[in-house]
One Martini backbone bead per residue (centre of mass of N, CA, C, O) as a GRO file, in nm:
protein
  201
    1MET     BB    1   0.361  -2.572   0.151
    2ILE     BB    2   0.214  -2.341  -0.108
    3ASP     BB    3  -0.041  -2.146  -0.209
    4SER     BB    4  -0.178  -1.869  -0.343
    5ALA     BB    5  -0.359  -1.794  -0.100
    6GLN     BB    6  -0.139  -1.825   0.116
    7TRP     BB    7   0.058  -1.620  -0.004
    8MET     BB    8  -0.124  -1.371   0.043
    9ALA     BB    9  -0.131  -1.420   0.363
   10LYS     BB   10   0.198  -1.546   0.359
   11GLY     BB   11   0.416  -1.365   0.258
   12GLY     BB   12   0.736  -1.545   0.263
   13SER     BB   13   0.649  -1.815   0.308
   14VAL     BB   14   0.694  -2.161   0.271
   15GLY     BB   15   0.481  -2.293   0.463
   16ALA     BB   16   0.322  -2.576   0.536
   17PRO     BB   17   0.349  -2.869   0.644
   18MET     BB   18   0.334  -3.170   0.574
   19PRO     BB   19   0.154  -3.423   0.716
   20ASN     BB   20   0.435  -3.617   0.722
   21MET     BB   21   0.573  -3.351   0.859
   22GLU     BB   22   0.803  -3.257   1.108
   23ILE     BB   23   0.883  -2.955   1.286
   24ILE     BB   24   1.185  -2.864   1.459
   25VAL     BB   25   1.285  -2.616   1.689
   26VAL     BB   26   1.630  -2.532   1.767
   27GLY     BB   27   1.840  -2.431   2.005
   28GLU     BB   28   2.060  -2.370   2.214
   29GLY     BB   29   2.144  -2.684   2.350
   30GLY     BB   30   1.857  -2.824   2.234
   31ALA     BB   31   1.621  -2.649   2.260
   32ARG     BB   32   1.283  -2.626   2.230
   33LEU     BB   33   1.082  -2.422   2.035
   34GLY     BB   34   0.854  -2.187   1.977
   35PRO     BB   35   0.672  -1.967   1.849
   36ASN     BB   36   0.870  -1.720   1.689
   37GLU     BB   37   1.141  -1.896   1.728
   38PRO     BB   38   1.452  -1.901   1.624
   39GLY     BB   39   1.609  -2.188   1.456
   40THR     BB   40   1.694  -2.494   1.403
   41LEU     BB   41   1.593  -2.715   1.152
   42TYR     BB   42   1.394  -3.003   1.201
   43PHE     BB   43   1.317  -3.339   1.071
   44ARG     BB   44   1.017  -3.554   1.058
   45ASN     BB   45   0.920  -3.857   0.918
   46ALA     BB   46   0.632  -4.047   0.938
   47MET     BB   47   0.752  -4.284   0.749
   48GLY     BB   48   1.067  -4.328   0.865
   49THR     BB   49   1.259  -4.180   0.703
   50ASP     BB   50   1.610  -4.154   0.616
   51PHE     BB   51   1.960  -4.050   0.642
   52GLU     BB   52   2.297  -4.084   0.496
   53TYR     BB   53   2.628  -4.060   0.474
   54HIS     BB   54   2.863  -4.182   0.282
   55ASN     BB   55   3.111  -4.287   0.478
   56ALA     BB   56   2.985  -4.064   0.724
   57PRO     BB   57   2.905  -4.087   1.044
   58GLU     BB   58   2.976  -3.807   1.166
   59LYS     BB   59   2.810  -3.636   0.972
   60THR     BB   60   2.542  -3.771   1.032
   61ALA     BB   61   2.537  -3.704   1.338
   62ASP     BB   62   2.548  -3.386   1.313
   63VAL     BB   63   2.238  -3.380   1.166
   64HIS     BB   64   2.133  -3.517   1.435
   65LEU     BB   65   1.923  -3.526   1.712
   66GLU     BB   66   1.793  -3.800   1.628
   67PRO     BB   67   1.655  -4.060   1.523
   68GLY     BB   68   1.494  -3.923   1.235
   69VAL     BB   69   1.632  -3.632   1.310
   70PHE     BB   70   1.696  -3.365   1.081
   71THR     BB   71   1.924  -3.138   0.910
   72THR     BB   72   2.006  -2.870   0.663
   73GLY     BB   73   2.080  -2.579   0.826
   74ASP     BB   74   1.839  -2.425   0.867
   75VAL     BB   75   1.678  -2.111   0.957
   76GLY     BB   76   1.383  -2.069   1.175
   77TYR     BB   77   1.013  -2.051   1.193
   78LEU     BB   78   0.704  -2.083   1.362
   79ASP     BB   79   0.406  -1.978   1.362
   80ASP     BB   80   0.090  -1.968   1.502
   81ASP     BB   81  -0.010  -2.137   1.223
   82GLY     BB   82   0.250  -2.322   1.117
   83TYR     BB   83   0.436  -2.146   0.955
   84LEU     BB   84   0.721  -2.121   0.754
   85TRP     BB   85   1.027  -1.940   0.831
   86LEU     BB   86   1.311  -1.796   0.699
   87SER     BB   87   1.636  -1.662   0.816
   88ASP     BB   88   1.825  -1.885   0.695
   89ARG     BB   89   2.042  -2.021   0.426
   90LYS     BB   90   2.225  -2.278   0.302
   91ILE     BB   91   2.097  -2.265   0.039
   92ASP     BB   92   2.133  -2.127  -0.276
   93MET     BB   93   1.831  -1.939  -0.266
   94ILE     BB   94   1.536  -1.817  -0.427
   95ILE     BB   95   1.215  -1.685  -0.309
   96SER     BB   96   0.957  -1.614  -0.555
   97GLY     BB   97   0.636  -1.653  -0.518
   98GLY     BB   98   0.714  -1.969  -0.440
   99VAL     BB   99   0.973  -1.975  -0.620
  100ASN     BB  100   1.252  -2.148  -0.715
  101ILE     BB  101   1.581  -1.991  -0.734
  102TYR     BB  102   1.897  -2.043  -0.894
  103PRO     BB  103   2.176  -1.853  -0.913
  104ALA     BB  104   2.379  -2.023  -1.080
  105GLU     BB  105   2.230  -2.008  -1.352
  106ILE     BB  106   2.259  -1.697  -1.383
  107GLU     BB  107   2.567  -1.675  -1.350
  108VAL     BB  108   2.643  -1.833  -1.602
  109VAL     BB  109   2.517  -1.642  -1.803
  110LEU     BB  110   2.652  -1.371  -1.723
  111GLY     BB  111   2.950  -1.488  -1.731
  112GLY     BB  112   2.929  -1.504  -2.064
  113HIS     BB  113   2.984  -1.216  -2.083
  114ASP     BB  114   3.234  -1.012  -2.203
  115LEU     BB  115   3.199  -0.777  -1.958
  116VAL     BB  116   3.217  -1.005  -1.740
  117ALA     BB  117   3.399  -1.098  -1.454
  118GLU     BB  118   3.180  -1.086  -1.217
  119VAL     BB  119   2.916  -1.276  -1.032
  120ALA     BB  120   2.619  -1.212  -0.827
  121VAL     BB  121   2.327  -1.374  -0.697
  122ILE     BB  122   2.041  -1.231  -0.530
  123GLY     BB  123   1.815  -1.170  -0.271
  124VAL     BB  124   1.562  -0.923  -0.244
  125PRO     BB  125   1.331  -0.727  -0.139
  126ASN     BB  126   0.966  -0.796  -0.179
  127ASP     BB  127   0.645  -0.716  -0.109
  128GLU     BB  128   0.501  -0.934  -0.298
  129PHE     BB  129   0.737  -1.191  -0.327
  130GLY     BB  130   0.977  -1.136  -0.097
  131GLU     BB  131   1.162  -1.181  -0.360
  132GLU     BB  132   1.431  -1.071  -0.573
  133VAL     BB  133   1.635  -1.042  -0.848
  134LYS     BB  134   1.992  -0.982  -0.811
  135ALA     BB  135   2.273  -0.838  -0.969
  136ILE     BB  136   2.632  -0.852  -0.918
  137VAL     BB  137   2.886  -0.662  -1.093
  138SER     BB  138   3.195  -0.711  -1.254
  139LEU     BB  139   3.419  -0.566  -1.477
  140VAL     BB  140   3.599  -0.523  -1.726
  141ASP     BB  141   3.832  -0.355  -1.857
  142GLY     BB  142   3.668  -0.057  -1.994
  143ALA     BB  143   3.401  -0.084  -1.878
  144VAL     BB  144   3.074   0.066  -1.848
  145ALA     BB  145   2.885   0.161  -1.571
  146ASP     BB  146   2.540   0.148  -1.664
  147ASP     BB  147   2.216   0.142  -1.757
  148ALA     BB  148   2.265   0.031  -2.040
  149LEU     BB  149   2.418  -0.223  -1.950
  150ALA     BB  150   2.202  -0.341  -1.770
  151ASP     BB  151   1.999  -0.378  -2.002
  152THR     BB  152   2.179  -0.564  -2.171
  153LEU     BB  153   2.206  -0.793  -1.959
  154ARG     BB  154   1.904  -0.853  -1.934
  155ALA     BB  155   1.862  -0.926  -2.230
  156TYR     BB  156   2.062  -1.160  -2.229
  157CYS     BB  157   1.897  -1.327  -2.026
  158ARG     BB  158   1.625  -1.346  -2.188
  159GLU     BB  159   1.754  -1.537  -2.412
  160GLN     BB  160   1.816  -1.786  -2.168
  161LEU     BB  161   1.571  -1.720  -1.973
  162ALA     BB  162   1.335  -1.712  -1.772
  163GLY     BB  163   1.168  -1.441  -1.668
  164PHE     BB  164   1.187  -1.499  -1.345
  165LYS     BB  165   1.523  -1.507  -1.368
  166VAL     BB  166   1.550  -1.224  -1.434
  167PRO     BB  167   1.687  -0.955  -1.338
  168ARG     BB  168   1.554  -0.666  -1.200
  169SER     BB  169   1.857  -0.598  -1.118
  170ILE     BB  170   2.176  -0.409  -1.157
  171ASP     BB  171   2.487  -0.403  -1.002
  172PHE     BB  172   2.799  -0.226  -0.944
  173LEU     BB  173   3.140  -0.337  -0.894
  174ASP     BB  174   3.473  -0.346  -0.885
  175GLU     BB  175   3.447  -0.571  -0.653
  176LEU     BB  176   3.410  -0.869  -0.497
  177PRO     BB  177   3.364  -1.019  -0.211
  178THR     BB  178   3.609  -1.233  -0.051
  179THR     BB  179   3.767  -1.490   0.044
  180GLY     BB  180   4.068  -1.650   0.084
  181THR     BB  181   3.949  -1.870  -0.144
  182GLY     BB  182   3.744  -1.689  -0.346
  183LYS     BB  183   3.470  -1.662  -0.218
  184VAL     BB  184   3.178  -1.525  -0.234
  185GLN     BB  185   3.022  -1.281  -0.014
  186LYS     BB  186   2.689  -1.277   0.009
  187ALA     BB  187   2.624  -1.159   0.286
  188LYS     BB  188   2.750  -0.880   0.223
  189LEU     BB  189   2.567  -0.817  -0.021
  190ARG     BB  190   2.285  -0.843   0.129
  191ALA     BB  191   2.278  -0.663   0.387
  192PRO     BB  192   2.184  -0.373   0.281
  193TYR     BB  193   1.895  -0.480   0.178
  194TRP     BB  194   1.809  -0.615   0.480
  195GLU     BB  195   1.802  -0.376   0.641
  196GLY     BB  196   1.531  -0.378   0.873
  197GLN     BB  197   1.441  -0.662   0.832
  198GLU     BB  198   1.289  -0.938   0.952
  199ARG     BB  199   1.405  -1.063   0.720
  200GLN     BB  200   1.732  -1.220   0.587
  201ILE     BB  201   1.618  -1.357   0.277
   0.00000   0.00000   0.00000
């Protein structure tokens, strides 16, 4: 968790672990890593609580380092002061100014506009807030991609979303990159904006 004062000092950090939560950073081969070394994040709850996937013992085993120590699949590191920084994120989420923003909600709204064929919402670097919301849109045939339409789409979002969820910017592509199964490849969309950044989300 992180408060406003900590955010000013550690902008971009997820915060320090709760007192009852231990974070263990694990590298390739299961080696435990020290400060500022990125690896898979594992969690141990001092209360002794754990979880398992229903009727899926193999899946449960895959996410456990040992009994009571589990991972969500996120990658990151602890700095010298014990603050957690994410390097890669399994869950599709934007953290802006310490607030969690879920792209799917914004994508549903933008996808409802008559001129939008496809949309992907990603987080891009912001010096003050860590990340800001950007939408990348492909349009239906005949629609003109210009600044006026971007403003129109942002106004459309403002009618249906809280202000902090409205994309700060909208870019247009002829088509969005997808996998063979049709899933949008957000990593490819994010890459140009994060090039040269220490953080990659």
